[in-house]
CSV table of C-alpha atoms and ligand atoms in Angstrom, one decimal:
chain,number,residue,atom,x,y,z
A,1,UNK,CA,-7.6,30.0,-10.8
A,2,UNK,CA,-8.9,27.9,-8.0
A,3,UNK,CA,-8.3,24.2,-8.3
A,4,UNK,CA,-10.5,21.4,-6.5
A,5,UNK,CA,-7.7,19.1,-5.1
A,6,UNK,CA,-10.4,17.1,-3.9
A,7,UNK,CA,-10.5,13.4,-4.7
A,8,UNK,CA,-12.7,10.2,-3.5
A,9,UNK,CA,-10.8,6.7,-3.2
A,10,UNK,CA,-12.2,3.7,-1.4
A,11,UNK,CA,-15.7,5.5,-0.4
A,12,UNK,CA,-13.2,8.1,1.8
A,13,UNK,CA,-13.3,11.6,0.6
A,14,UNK,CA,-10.1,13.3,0.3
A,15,UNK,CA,-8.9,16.9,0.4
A,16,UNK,CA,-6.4,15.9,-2.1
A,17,UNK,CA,-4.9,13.0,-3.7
A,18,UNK,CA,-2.1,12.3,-1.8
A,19,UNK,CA,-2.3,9.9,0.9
A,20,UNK,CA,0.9,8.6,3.0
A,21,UNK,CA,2.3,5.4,2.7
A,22,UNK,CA,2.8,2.6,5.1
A,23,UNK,CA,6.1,3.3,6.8
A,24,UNK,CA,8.1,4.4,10.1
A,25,UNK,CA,6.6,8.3,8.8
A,26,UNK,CA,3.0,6.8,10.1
A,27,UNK,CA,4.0,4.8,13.0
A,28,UNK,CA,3.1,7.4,16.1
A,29,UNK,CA,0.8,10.3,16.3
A,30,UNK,CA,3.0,13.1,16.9
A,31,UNK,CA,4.5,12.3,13.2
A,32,UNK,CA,0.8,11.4,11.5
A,33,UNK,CA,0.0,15.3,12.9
A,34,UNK,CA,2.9,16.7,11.4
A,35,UNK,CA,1.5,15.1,7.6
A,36,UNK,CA,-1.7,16.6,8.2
A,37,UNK,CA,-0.2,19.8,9.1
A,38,UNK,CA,1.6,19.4,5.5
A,39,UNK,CA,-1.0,18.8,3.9
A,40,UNK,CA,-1.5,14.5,3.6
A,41,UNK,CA,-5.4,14.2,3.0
A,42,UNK,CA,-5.1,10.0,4.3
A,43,UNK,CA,-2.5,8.0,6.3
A,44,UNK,CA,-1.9,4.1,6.0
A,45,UNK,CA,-0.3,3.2,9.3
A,46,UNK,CA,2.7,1.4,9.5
A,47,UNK,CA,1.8,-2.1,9.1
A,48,UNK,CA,1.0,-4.4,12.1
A,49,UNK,CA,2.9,-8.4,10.8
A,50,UNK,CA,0.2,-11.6,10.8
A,51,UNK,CA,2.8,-13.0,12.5
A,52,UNK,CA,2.8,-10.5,15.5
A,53,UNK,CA,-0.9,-11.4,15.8
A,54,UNK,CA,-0.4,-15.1,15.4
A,55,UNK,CA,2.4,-14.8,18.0
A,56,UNK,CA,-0.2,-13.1,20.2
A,57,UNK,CA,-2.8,-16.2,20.2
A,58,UNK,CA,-0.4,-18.7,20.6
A,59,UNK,CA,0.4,-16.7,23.9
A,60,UNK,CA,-3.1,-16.4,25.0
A,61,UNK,CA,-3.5,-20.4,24.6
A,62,UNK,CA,-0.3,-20.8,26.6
A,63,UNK,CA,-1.7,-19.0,29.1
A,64,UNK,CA,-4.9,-20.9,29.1
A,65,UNK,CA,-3.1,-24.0,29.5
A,66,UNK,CA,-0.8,-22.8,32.4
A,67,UNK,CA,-3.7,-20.8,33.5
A,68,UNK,CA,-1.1,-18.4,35.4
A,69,UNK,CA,1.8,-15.9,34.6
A,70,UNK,CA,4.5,-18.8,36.6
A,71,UNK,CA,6.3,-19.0,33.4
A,72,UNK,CA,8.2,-16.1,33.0
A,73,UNK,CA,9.3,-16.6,29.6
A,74,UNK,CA,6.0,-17.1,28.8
A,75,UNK,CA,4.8,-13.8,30.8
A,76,UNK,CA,7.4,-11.8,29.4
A,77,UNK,CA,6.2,-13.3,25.5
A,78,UNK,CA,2.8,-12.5,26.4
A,79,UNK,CA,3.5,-8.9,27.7
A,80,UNK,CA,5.4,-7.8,24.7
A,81,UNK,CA,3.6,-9.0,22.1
A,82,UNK,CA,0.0,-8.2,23.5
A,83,UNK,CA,1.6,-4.5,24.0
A,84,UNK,CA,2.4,-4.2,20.1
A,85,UNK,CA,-1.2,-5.4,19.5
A,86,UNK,CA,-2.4,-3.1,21.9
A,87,UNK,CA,-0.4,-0.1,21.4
A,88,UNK,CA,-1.8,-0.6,17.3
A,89,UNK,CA,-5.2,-0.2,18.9
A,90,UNK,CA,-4.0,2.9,20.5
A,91,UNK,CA,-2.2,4.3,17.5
A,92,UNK,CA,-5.6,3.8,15.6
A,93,UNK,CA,-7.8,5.5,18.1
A,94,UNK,CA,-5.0,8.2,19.1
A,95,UNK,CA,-4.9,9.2,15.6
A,96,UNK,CA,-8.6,9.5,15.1
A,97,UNK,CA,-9.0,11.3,18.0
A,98,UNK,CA,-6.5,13.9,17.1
A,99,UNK,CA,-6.4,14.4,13.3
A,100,UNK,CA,-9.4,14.8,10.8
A,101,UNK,CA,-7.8,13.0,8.4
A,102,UNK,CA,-8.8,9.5,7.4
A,103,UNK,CA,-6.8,6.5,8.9
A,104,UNK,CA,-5.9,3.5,6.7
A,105,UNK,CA,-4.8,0.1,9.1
A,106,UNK,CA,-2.5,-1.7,7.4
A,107,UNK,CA,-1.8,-5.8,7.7
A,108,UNK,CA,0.7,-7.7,6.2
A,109,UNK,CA,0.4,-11.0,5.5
A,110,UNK,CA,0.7,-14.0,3.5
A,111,UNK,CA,-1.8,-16.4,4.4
A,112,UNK,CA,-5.6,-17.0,5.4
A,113,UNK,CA,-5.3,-17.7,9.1
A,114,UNK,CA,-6.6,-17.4,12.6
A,115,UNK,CA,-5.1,-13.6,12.8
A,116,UNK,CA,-7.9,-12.3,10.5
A,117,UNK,CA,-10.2,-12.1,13.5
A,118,UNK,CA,-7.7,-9.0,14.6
A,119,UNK,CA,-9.3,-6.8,11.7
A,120,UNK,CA,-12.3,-6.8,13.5
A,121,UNK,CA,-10.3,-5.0,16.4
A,122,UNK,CA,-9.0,-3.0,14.1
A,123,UNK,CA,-12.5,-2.2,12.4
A,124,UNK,CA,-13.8,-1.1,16.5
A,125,UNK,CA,-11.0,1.0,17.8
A,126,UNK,CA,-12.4,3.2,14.8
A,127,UNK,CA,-9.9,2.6,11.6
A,128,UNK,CA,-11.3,4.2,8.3
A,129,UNK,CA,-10.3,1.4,6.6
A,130,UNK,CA,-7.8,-1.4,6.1
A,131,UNK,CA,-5.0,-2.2,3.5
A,132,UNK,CA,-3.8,-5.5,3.3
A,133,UNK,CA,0.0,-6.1,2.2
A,134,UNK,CA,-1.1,-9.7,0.9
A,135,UNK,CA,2.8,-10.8,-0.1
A,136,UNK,CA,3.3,-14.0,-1.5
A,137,UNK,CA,7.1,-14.4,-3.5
A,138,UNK,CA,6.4,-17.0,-5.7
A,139,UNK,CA,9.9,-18.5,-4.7
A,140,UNK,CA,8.7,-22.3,-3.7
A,141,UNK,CA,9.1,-24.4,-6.8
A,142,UNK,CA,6.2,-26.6,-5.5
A,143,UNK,CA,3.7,-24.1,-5.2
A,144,UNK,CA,1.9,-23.3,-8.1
A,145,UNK,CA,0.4,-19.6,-9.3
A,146,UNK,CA,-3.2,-20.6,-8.9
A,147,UNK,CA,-2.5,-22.1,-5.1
A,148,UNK,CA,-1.0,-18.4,-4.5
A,149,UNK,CA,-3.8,-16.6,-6.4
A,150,UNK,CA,-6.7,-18.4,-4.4
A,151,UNK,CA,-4.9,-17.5,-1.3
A,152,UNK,CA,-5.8,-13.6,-2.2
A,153,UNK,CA,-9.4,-14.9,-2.5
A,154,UNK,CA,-9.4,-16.8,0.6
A,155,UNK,CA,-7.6,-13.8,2.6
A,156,UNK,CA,-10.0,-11.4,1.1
A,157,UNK,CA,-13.4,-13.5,1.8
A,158,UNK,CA,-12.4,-14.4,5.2
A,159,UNK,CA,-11.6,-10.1,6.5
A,160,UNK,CA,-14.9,-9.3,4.6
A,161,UNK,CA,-17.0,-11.4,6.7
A,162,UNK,CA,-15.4,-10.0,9.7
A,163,UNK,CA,-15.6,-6.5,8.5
A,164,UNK,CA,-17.7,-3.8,7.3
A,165,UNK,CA,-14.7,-1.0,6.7
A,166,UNK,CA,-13.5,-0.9,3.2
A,167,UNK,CA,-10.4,-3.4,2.0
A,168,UNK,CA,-8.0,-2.4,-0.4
A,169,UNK,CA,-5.2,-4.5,-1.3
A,170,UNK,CA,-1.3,-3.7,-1.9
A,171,UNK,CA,-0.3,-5.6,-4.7
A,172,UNK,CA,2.8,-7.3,-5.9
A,173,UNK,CA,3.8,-8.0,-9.3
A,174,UNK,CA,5.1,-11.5,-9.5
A,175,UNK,CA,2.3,-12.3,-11.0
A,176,UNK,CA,2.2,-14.5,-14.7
A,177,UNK,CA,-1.1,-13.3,-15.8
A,178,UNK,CA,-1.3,-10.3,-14.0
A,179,UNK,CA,-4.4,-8.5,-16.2
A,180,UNK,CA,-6.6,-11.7,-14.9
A,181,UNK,CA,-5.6,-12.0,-11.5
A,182,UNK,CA,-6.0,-7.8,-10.6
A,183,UNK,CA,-9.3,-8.1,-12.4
A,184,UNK,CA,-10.7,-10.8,-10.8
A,185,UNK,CA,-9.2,-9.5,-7.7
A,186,UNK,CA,-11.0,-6.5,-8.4
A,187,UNK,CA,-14.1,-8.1,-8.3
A,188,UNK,CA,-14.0,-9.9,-4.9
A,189,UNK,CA,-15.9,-6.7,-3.2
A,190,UNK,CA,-12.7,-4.5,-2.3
A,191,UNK,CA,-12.4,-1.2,-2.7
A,192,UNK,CA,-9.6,-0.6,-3.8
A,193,UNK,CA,-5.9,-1.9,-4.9
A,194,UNK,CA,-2.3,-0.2,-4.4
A,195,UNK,CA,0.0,-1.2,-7.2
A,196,UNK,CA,2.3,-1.6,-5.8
A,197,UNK,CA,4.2,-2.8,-2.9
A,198,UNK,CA,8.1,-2.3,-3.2
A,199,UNK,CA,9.7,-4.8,-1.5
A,200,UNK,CA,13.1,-5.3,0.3
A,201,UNK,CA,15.7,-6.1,-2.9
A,202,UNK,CA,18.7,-8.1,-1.8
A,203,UNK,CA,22.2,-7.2,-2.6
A,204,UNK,CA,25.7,-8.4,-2.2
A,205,UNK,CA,28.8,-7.0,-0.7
A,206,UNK,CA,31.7,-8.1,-3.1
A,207,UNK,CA,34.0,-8.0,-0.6
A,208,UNK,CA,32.7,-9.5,2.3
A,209,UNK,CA,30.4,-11.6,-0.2
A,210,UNK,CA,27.4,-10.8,2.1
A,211,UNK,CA,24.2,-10.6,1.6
A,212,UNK,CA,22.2,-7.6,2.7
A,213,UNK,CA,19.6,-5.1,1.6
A,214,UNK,CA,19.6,-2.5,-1.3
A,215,UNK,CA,18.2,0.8,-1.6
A,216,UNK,CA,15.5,1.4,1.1
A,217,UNK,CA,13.8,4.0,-0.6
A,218,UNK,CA,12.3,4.1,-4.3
A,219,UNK,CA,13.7,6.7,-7.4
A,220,UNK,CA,11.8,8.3,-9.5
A,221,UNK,CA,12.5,5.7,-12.4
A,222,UNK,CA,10.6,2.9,-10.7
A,223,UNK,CA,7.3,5.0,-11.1
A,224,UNK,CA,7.2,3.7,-14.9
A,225,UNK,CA,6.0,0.0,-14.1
A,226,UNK,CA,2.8,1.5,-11.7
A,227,UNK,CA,2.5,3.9,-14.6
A,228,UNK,CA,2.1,1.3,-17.3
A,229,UNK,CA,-0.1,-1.1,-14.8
A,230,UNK,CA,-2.7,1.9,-13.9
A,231,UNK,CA,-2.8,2.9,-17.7
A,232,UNK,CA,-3.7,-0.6,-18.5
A,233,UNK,CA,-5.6,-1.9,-15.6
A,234,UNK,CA,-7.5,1.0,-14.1
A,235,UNK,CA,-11.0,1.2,-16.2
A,236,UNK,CA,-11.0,-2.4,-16.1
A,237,UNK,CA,-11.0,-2.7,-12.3
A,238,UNK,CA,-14.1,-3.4,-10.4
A,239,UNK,CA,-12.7,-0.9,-7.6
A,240,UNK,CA,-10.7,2.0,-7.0
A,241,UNK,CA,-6.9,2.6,-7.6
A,242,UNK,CA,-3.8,4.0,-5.5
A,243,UNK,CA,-0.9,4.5,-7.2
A,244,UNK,CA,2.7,3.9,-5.5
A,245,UNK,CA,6.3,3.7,-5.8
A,246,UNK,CA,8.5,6.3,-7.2
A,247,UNK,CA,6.0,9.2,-6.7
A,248,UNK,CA,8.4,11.7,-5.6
A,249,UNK,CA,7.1,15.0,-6.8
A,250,UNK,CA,4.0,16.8,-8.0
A,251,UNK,CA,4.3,15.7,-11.2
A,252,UNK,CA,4.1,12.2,-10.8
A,253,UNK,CA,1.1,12.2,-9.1
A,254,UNK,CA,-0.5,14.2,-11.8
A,255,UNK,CA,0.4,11.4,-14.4
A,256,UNK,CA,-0.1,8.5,-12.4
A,257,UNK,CA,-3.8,9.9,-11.9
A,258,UNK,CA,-3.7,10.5,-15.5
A,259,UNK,CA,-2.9,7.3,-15.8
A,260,UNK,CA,-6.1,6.1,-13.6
A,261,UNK,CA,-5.4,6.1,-10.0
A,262,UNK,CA,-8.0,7.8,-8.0
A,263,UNK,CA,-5.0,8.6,-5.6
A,264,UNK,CA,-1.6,8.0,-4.7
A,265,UNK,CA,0.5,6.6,-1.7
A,266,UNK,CA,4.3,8.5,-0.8
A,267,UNK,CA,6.8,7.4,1.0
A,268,UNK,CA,10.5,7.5,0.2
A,269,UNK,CA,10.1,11.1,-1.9
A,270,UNK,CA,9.0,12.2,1.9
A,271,UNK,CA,11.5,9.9,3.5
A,272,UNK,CA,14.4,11.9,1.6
A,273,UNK,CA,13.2,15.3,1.3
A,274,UNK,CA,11.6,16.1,4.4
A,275,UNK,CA,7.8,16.0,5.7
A,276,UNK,CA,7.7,19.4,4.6
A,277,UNK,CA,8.2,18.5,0.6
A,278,UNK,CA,4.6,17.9,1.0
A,279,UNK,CA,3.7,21.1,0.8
A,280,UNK,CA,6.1,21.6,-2.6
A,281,UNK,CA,4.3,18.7,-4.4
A,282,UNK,CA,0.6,19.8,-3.1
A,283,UNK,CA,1.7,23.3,-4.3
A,284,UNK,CA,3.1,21.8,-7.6
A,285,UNK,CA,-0.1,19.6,-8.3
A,286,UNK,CA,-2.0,23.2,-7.8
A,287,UNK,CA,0.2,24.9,-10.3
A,288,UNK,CA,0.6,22.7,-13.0
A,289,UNK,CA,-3.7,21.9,-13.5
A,290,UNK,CA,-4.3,25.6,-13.5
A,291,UNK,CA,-1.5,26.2,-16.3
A,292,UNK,CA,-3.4,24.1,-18.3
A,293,UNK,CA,-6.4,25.2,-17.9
A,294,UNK,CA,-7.9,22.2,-15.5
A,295,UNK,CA,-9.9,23.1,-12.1
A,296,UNK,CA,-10.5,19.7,-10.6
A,297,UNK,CA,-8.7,16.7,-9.9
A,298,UNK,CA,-11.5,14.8,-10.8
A,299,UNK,CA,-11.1,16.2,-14.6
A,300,UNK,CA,-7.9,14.8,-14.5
A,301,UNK,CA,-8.8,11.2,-13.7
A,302,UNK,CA,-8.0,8.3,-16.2
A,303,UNK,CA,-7.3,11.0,-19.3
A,304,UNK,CA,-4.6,9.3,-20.8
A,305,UNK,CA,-5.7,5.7,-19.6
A,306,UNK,CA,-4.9,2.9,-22.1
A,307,UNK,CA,-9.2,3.4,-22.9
A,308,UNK,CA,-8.5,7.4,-23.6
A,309,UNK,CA,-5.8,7.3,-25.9
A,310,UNK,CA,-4.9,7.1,-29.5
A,311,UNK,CA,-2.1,5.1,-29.3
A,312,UNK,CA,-3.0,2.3,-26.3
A,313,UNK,CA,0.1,0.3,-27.9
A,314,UNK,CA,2.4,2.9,-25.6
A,315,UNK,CA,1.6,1.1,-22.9
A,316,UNK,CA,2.1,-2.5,-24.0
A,317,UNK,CA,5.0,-1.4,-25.6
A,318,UNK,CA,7.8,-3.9,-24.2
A,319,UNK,CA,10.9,-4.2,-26.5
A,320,UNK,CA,12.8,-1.1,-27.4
A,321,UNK,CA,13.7,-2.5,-31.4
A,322,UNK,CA,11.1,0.3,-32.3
A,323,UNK,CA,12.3,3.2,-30.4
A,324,UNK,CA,15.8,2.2,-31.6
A,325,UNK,CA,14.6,2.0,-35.3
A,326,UNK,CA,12.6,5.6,-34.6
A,327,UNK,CA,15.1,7.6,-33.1
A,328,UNK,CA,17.7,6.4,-35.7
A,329,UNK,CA,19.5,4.7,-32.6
B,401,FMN,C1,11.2,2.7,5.9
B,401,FMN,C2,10.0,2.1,5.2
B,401,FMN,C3,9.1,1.4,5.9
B,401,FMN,C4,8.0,0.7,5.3
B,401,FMN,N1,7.1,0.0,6.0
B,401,FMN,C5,6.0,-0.5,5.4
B,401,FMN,C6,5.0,-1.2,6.1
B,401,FMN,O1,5.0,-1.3,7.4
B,401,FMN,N2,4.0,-1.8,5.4
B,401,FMN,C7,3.8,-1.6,4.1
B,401,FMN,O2,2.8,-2.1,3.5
B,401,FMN,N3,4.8,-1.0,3.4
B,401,FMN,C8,5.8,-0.4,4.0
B,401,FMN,N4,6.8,0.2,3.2
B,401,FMN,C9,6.6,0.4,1.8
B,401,FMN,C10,5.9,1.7,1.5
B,401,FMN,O3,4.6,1.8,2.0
B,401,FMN,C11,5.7,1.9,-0.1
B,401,FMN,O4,4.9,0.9,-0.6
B,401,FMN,C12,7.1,1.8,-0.8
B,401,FMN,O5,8.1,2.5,-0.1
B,401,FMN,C13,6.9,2.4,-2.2
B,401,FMN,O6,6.5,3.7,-2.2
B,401,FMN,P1,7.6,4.9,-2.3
B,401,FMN,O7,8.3,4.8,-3.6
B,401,FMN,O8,6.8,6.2,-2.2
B,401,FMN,O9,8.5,4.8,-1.2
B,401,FMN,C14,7.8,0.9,3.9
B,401,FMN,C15,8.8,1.6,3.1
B,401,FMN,C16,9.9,2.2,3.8
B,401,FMN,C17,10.8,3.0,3.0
């Protein structure tokens, strides 16, 4: 039976559902042609730092002020950083020019500054749209969770009034009331959401007592909490949905669209098994609709979202005392 991989996510139409994630896998052309050759219907490209842009117009003003290159320093601050800037221009247009697929520009950043006039570049050297990695760790015992919440809203309002390419946003999860935030959120005139980001976890070396990173890449395991947030939040958001973290197979991404997410972002699964897993989990997603008797993606969409189920509670389930009392555990 022939199955209709196609999907739509943030007004882009897609070939199929998986779209790769912000990562080194994105950062040139020659590897962005290799994922379309595999099969990836969307890229995100690696993300370009606020800071790098900030660093970039701090340059520029020295350089008005000295009105010459004289300081090398100075030159040598101004070449490098105006190079990454540039050579992000030039990975955006490089990559539309040579692939069909659509191109997602990615920004990190945690704060509502003078770099959001860089999306407009962004927007002109031809991007498909932007995802902004809005990170705030609510770690600063004097900041409070609404003065981080309004700084989404003031992130988002400022890029929209520069831009006319869709936004989505890659959440985090420190949030307290995390329902009300996404669905406000939701409601700001983005396109879409990415639940979620997976962030750098510290860990410690016993002996040496130092403090590093963990694991770089994602397990399968971690899927569960992007599982339970899309099952809960997807109807109610007033945009669309990518799922990520922990989608390492086929499989997942048929639940997590299940779930509600209108696609889904990979990275470590590709990271680990090769580019060429790709065409496994494409393969796999083909497979497993027609077995049971689906021919779309589309059919497949928010099925067993909290709104679709009979028992919603599965979701919101926290504690294990019932599955313990169930199982005779
Ligand atoms: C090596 C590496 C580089 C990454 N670089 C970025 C980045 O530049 N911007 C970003 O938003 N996320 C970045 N991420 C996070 C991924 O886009 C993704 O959100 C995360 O790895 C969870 O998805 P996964 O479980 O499929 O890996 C990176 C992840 C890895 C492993």
């Amino acid at each position: 039976m022939n199955v209709d991989l196609s999907t739509s996510y943030m007004g882009l139409q897609l070939k199929n559902p998986v779209i790769i994630g912000a990562s080194r896998l994105t950062g040139n052309v020659e590897s962005i042609l290799n994922l379309e050759k595999n099969g990836a219907a969307a890229v995100v490209l690696k993300s370009l730092f606020e800071e790098q842009i900030l660093m970039d117009i701090d340059n520029q003003r020295m350089n008005n002020i000295f009105d010459s290159y004289s300081d090398v320093e100075n030159y040598i601050g101004f070449y490098t950083k105006q190079n990454s800037l540039n050579n992000y221009l030039k990975l955006i247009k490089d990559a539309k020019t040579q692939t069909k697929i659509p191109v997602i520009a990615s920004i990190n950043c945690d704060s509502n500054g003078e770099w959001i006039e860089f999306a407009k570049k962004i927007e002109n050297a031809g991007a498909d749209a932007l995802e902004l990695n809005i990170f705030i760790l609510p770690s600063d015992p004097e900041k409070t969770g609404e003065e981080i919440e309004q700084t989404y809203f003031d992130i988002i309002k400022s890029v929209k009034s520069v831009v006319n390419i869709p936004i989505a946003v890659k959440m985090s999860y420190y949030f307290s009331g995390f329902a009300n935030f996404a669905t406000r959120l939701s409601n700001t005139g983005i396109n879409a959401m990415v639940f979620f980001n997976r962030f750098f976890s510290p860990d410690i070396n016993i002996k040496t007592q130092k403090v590093g990173s963990g694991n770089l890449y994602s397990t399968p395991e971690e899927n569960s909490m992007v599982l339970r947030w899309t099952g809960i939040l997807a109807n109610k958001l007033e945009c669309d949905l990518a799922a990520s973290t922990g989608i390492h197979d086929g499989k997942a991404v048929i639940k997590n669209l299940m779930a509600g997410a209108n696609a889904v972002q990979m990275v470590s699964g590709l990271y680990l098994n090769g580019v060429g897993d790709l065409v496994i989990v494409l393969q796999e997603i083909e497979k497993i609709l027609s077995e049971n008797n689906f021919t779309s993606i589309k059919e497949i969409i928010g099925i067993a979202n909290k709104e679709k189920i009979t028992n919603p509670q599965a979701y919101q389930r926290a504690q294990f005392m019932k599955y313990f009392s169930d199982s005779g555990k």
